Short mmCIF file of C-alpha atoms and ligand atoms in Angstrom, two decimals:
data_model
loop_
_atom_site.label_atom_id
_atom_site.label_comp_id
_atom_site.label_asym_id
_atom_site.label_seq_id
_atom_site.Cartn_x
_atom_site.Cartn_y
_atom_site.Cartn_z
CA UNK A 1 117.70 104.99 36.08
CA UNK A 2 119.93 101.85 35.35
CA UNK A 3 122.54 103.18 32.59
CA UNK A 4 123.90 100.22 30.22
CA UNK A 5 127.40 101.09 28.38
CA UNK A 6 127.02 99.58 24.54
CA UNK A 7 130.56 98.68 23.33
CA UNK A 8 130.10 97.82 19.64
CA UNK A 9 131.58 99.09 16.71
CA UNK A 10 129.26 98.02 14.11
CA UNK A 11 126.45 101.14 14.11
CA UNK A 12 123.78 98.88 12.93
CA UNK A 13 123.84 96.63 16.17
CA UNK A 14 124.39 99.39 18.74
CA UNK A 15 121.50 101.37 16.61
CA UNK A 16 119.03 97.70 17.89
CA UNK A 17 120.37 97.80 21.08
CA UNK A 18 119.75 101.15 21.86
CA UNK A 19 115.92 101.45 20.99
CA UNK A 20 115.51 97.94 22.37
CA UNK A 21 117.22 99.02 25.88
CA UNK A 22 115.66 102.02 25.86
CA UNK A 23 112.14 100.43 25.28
CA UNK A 24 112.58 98.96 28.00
CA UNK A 25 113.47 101.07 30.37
CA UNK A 26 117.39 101.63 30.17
CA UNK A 27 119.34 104.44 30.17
CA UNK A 28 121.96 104.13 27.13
CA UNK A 29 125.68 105.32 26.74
CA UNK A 30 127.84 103.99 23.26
CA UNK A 31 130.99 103.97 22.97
CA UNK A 32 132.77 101.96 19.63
CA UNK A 33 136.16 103.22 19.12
CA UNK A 34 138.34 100.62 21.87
CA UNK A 35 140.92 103.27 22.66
CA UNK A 36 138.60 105.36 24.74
CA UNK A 37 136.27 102.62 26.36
CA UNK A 38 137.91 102.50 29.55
CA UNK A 39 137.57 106.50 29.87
CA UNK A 40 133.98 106.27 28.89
CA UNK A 41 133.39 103.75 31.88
CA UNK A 42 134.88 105.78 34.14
CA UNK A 43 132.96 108.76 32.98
CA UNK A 44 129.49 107.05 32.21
CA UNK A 45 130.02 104.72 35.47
CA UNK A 46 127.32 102.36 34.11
CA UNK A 47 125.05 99.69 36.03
CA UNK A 48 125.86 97.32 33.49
CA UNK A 49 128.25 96.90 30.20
CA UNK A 50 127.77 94.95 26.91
CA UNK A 51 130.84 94.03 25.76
CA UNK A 52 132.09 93.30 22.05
CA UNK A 53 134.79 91.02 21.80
CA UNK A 54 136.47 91.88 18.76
CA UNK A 55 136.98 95.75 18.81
CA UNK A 56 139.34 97.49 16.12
CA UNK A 57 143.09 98.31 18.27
CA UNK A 58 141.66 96.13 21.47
CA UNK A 59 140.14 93.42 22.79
CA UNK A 60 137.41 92.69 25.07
CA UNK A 61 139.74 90.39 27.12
CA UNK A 62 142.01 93.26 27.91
CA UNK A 63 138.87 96.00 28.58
CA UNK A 64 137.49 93.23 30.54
CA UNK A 65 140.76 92.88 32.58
CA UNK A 66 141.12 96.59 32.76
CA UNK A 67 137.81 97.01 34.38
CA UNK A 68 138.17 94.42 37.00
CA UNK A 69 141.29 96.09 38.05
CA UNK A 70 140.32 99.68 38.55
CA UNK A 71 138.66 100.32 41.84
CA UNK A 72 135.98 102.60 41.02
CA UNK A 73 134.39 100.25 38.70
CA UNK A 74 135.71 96.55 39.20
CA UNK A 75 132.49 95.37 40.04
CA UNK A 76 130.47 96.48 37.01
CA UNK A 77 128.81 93.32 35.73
CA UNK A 78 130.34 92.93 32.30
CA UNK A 79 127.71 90.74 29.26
CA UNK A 80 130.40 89.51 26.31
CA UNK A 81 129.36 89.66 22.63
CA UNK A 82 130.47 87.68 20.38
CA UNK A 83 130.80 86.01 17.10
CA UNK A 84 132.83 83.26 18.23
CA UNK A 85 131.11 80.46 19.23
CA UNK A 86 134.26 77.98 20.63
CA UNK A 87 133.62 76.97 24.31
CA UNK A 88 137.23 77.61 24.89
CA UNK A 89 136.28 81.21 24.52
CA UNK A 90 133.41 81.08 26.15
CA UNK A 91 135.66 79.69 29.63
CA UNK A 92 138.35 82.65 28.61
CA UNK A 93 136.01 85.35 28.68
CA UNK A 94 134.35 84.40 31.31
CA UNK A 95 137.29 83.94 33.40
CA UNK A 96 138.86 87.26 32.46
CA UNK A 97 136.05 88.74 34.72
CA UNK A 98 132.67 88.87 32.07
CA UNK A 99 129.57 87.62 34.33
CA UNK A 100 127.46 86.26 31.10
CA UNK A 101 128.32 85.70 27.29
CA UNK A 102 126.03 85.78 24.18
CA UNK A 103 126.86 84.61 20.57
CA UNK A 104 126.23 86.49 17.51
CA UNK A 105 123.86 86.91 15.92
CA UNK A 106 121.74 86.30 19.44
CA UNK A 107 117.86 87.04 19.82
CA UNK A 108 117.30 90.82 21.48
CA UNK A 109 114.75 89.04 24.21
CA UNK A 110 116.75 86.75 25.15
CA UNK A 111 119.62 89.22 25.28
CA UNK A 112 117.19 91.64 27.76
CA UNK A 113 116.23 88.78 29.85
CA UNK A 114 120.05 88.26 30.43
CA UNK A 115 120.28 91.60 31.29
CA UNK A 116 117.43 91.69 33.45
CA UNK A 117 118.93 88.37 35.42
CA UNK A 118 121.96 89.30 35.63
CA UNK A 119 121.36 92.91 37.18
CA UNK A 120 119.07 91.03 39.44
CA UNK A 121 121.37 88.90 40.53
CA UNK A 122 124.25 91.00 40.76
CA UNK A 123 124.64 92.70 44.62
CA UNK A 124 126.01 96.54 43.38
CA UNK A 125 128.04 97.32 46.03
CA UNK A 126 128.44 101.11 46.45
CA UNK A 127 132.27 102.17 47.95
CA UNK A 128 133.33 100.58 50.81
CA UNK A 129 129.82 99.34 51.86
CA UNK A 130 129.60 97.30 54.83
CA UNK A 131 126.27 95.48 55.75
CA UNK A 132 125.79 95.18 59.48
CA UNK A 133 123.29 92.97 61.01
CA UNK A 134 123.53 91.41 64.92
CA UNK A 135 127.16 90.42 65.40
CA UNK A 136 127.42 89.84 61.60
CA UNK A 137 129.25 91.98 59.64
CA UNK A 138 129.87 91.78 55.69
CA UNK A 139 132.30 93.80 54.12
CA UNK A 140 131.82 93.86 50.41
CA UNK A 141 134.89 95.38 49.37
CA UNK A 142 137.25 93.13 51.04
CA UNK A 143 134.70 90.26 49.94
CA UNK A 144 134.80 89.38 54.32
CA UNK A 145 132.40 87.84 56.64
CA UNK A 146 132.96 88.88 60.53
CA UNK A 147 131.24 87.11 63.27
CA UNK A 148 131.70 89.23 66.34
CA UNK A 149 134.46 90.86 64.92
CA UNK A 150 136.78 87.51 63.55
CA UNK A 151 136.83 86.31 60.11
CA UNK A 152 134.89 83.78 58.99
CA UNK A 153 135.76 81.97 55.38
CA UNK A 154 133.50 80.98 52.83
CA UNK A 155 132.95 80.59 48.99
CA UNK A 156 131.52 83.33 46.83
CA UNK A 157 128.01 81.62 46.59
CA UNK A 158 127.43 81.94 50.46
CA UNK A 159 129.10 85.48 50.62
CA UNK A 160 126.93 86.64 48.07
CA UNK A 161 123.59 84.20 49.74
CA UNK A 162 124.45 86.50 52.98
CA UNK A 163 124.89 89.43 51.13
CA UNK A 164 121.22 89.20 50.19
CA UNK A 165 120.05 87.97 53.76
CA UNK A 166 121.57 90.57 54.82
CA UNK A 167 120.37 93.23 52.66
CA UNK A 168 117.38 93.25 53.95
CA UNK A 169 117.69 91.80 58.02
CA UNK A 170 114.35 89.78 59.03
CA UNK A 171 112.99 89.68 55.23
CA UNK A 172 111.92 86.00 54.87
CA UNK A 173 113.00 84.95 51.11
CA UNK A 174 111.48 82.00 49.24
CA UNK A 175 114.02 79.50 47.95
CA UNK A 176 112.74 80.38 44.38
CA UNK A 177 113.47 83.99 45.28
CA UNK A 178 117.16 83.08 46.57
CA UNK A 179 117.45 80.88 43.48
CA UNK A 180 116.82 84.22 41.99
CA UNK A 181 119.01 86.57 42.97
CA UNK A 182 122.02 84.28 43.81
CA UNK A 183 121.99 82.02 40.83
CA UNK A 184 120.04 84.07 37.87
CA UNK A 185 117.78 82.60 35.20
CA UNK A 186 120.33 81.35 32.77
CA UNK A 187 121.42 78.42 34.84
CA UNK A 188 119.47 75.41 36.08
CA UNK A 189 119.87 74.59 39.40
CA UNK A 190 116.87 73.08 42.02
CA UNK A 191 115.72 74.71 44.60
CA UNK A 192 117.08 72.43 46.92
CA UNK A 193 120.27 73.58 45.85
CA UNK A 194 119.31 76.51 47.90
CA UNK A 195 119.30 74.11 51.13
CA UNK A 196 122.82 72.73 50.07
CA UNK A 197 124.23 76.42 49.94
CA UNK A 198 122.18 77.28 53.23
CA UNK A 199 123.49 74.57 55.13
CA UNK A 200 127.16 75.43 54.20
CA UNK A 201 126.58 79.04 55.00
CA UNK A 202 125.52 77.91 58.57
CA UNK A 203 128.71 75.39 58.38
CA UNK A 204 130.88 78.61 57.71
CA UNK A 205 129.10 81.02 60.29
CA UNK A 206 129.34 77.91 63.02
CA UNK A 207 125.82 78.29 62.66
CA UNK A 208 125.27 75.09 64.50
CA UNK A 209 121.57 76.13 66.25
CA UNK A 210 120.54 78.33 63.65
CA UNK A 211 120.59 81.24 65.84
CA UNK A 212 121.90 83.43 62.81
CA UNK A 213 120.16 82.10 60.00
CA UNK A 214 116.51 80.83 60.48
CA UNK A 215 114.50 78.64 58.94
CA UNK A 216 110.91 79.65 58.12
CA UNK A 217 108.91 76.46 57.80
CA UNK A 218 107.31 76.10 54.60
CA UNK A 219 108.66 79.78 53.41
CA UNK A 220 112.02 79.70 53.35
CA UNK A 221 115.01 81.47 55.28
CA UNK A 222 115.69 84.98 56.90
CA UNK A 223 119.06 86.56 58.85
CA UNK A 224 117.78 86.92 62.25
CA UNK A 225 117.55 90.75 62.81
CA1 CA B 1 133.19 94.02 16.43
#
């Protein structure tokens, strides 16, 4: 069952969150004293975490920081809430490691469809996994693409595009479903975006005949198994 972490100090909005999580589906854990959040994510290990910024003794910019540091749980995909409304903030919390960011007071369905996008879109990578397929290998940890064993660079949008791929070796995914998983609902982007990101992938892999990455007319693209 996918466990959320609710870190909130005001009772009356973890009290909505919880039966509207739970309603649909979620596992809950609270936590809303700041001092023992980051010992309650360790413990709890949750799929996802909704984040209060402004938290009595801490902030959400330092948990957030915290979190992407420790190596058991760096990767948790972090949703901020908050009252403030300033775009700088938005950019600050967003580049202190939170994946998504709602203002108070925000509608709960819109808040679950966030959460349902952005665990979608988010690859969990257990410990250490690496994700083997032909003489690709993907190492999630180190965030490292090998092609017959040497390193091949590329952004984070075509690691995590051949992260999917590769996740399931031979599946044929539509661009809508790539759009999907790589980019979420909450932004607009084309699905010939998808193409863009494709062709750049095969760029980075030296891809040049398409050997690794195919093409399936009219349905959209597969790793070749
Ligand atoms: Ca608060």
């Amino acid at each position: 069952m996918t466990k959320i972490l609710i870190v909130e100090d005001e009772a009356g909005l973890v009290t909505l969150l919880k039966y509207n999580l739970e309603k649909h589906g979620y596992e809950t854990a609270e936590v809303m004293d700041g001092k023992v959040v980051m010992q309650t994510v360790l413990t709890e290990k949750p799929d996802l975490i909704l984040m209060d910024w402004m938290l009595p003794n801490v902030s959400g910019v330092d948990l957030c920081r915290e979190i992407r540091r420790h190596p058991d749980v760096k990767h948790t995909p972090i949703i901020i809430l908050t009252a403030r409304s300033e775009e700088a903030d938005k950019v600050r919390g967003l580049s202190y490691g939170a994946d998504d960011y709602m203002t108070k007071p925000f509608s709960v369905p819109e808040l679950i469809a966030r959460v349902q996008a952005l665990l979608r879109r988010v690859v969990v990578p257990t410990k250490s996994k690496v994700l083997k397929v032909g003489t690709l290998a993907l190492d999630y940890d180190k965030k490292l693409v090998l092609k017959e064993g040497e390193a091949m660079h590329m952004g984070p949008t075509e690691f995590r595009l051949l992260a999917i791929l590769m996740e399931q070796p031979g599946h044929v995914f539509s661009r809508e479903e790539l759009l999907k998983l790589v980019w979420g609902d909450s932004v607009f982007v084309e699905p010939r975006t998808v193409d863009v990101h494709i062709r750049r992938l095969r760029r980075n892999l030296r891809d040049d005949d398409s050997e690794l990455i195919r093409t399936v007319r009219s349905s959209g693209y597969a790793v070749k198994v």
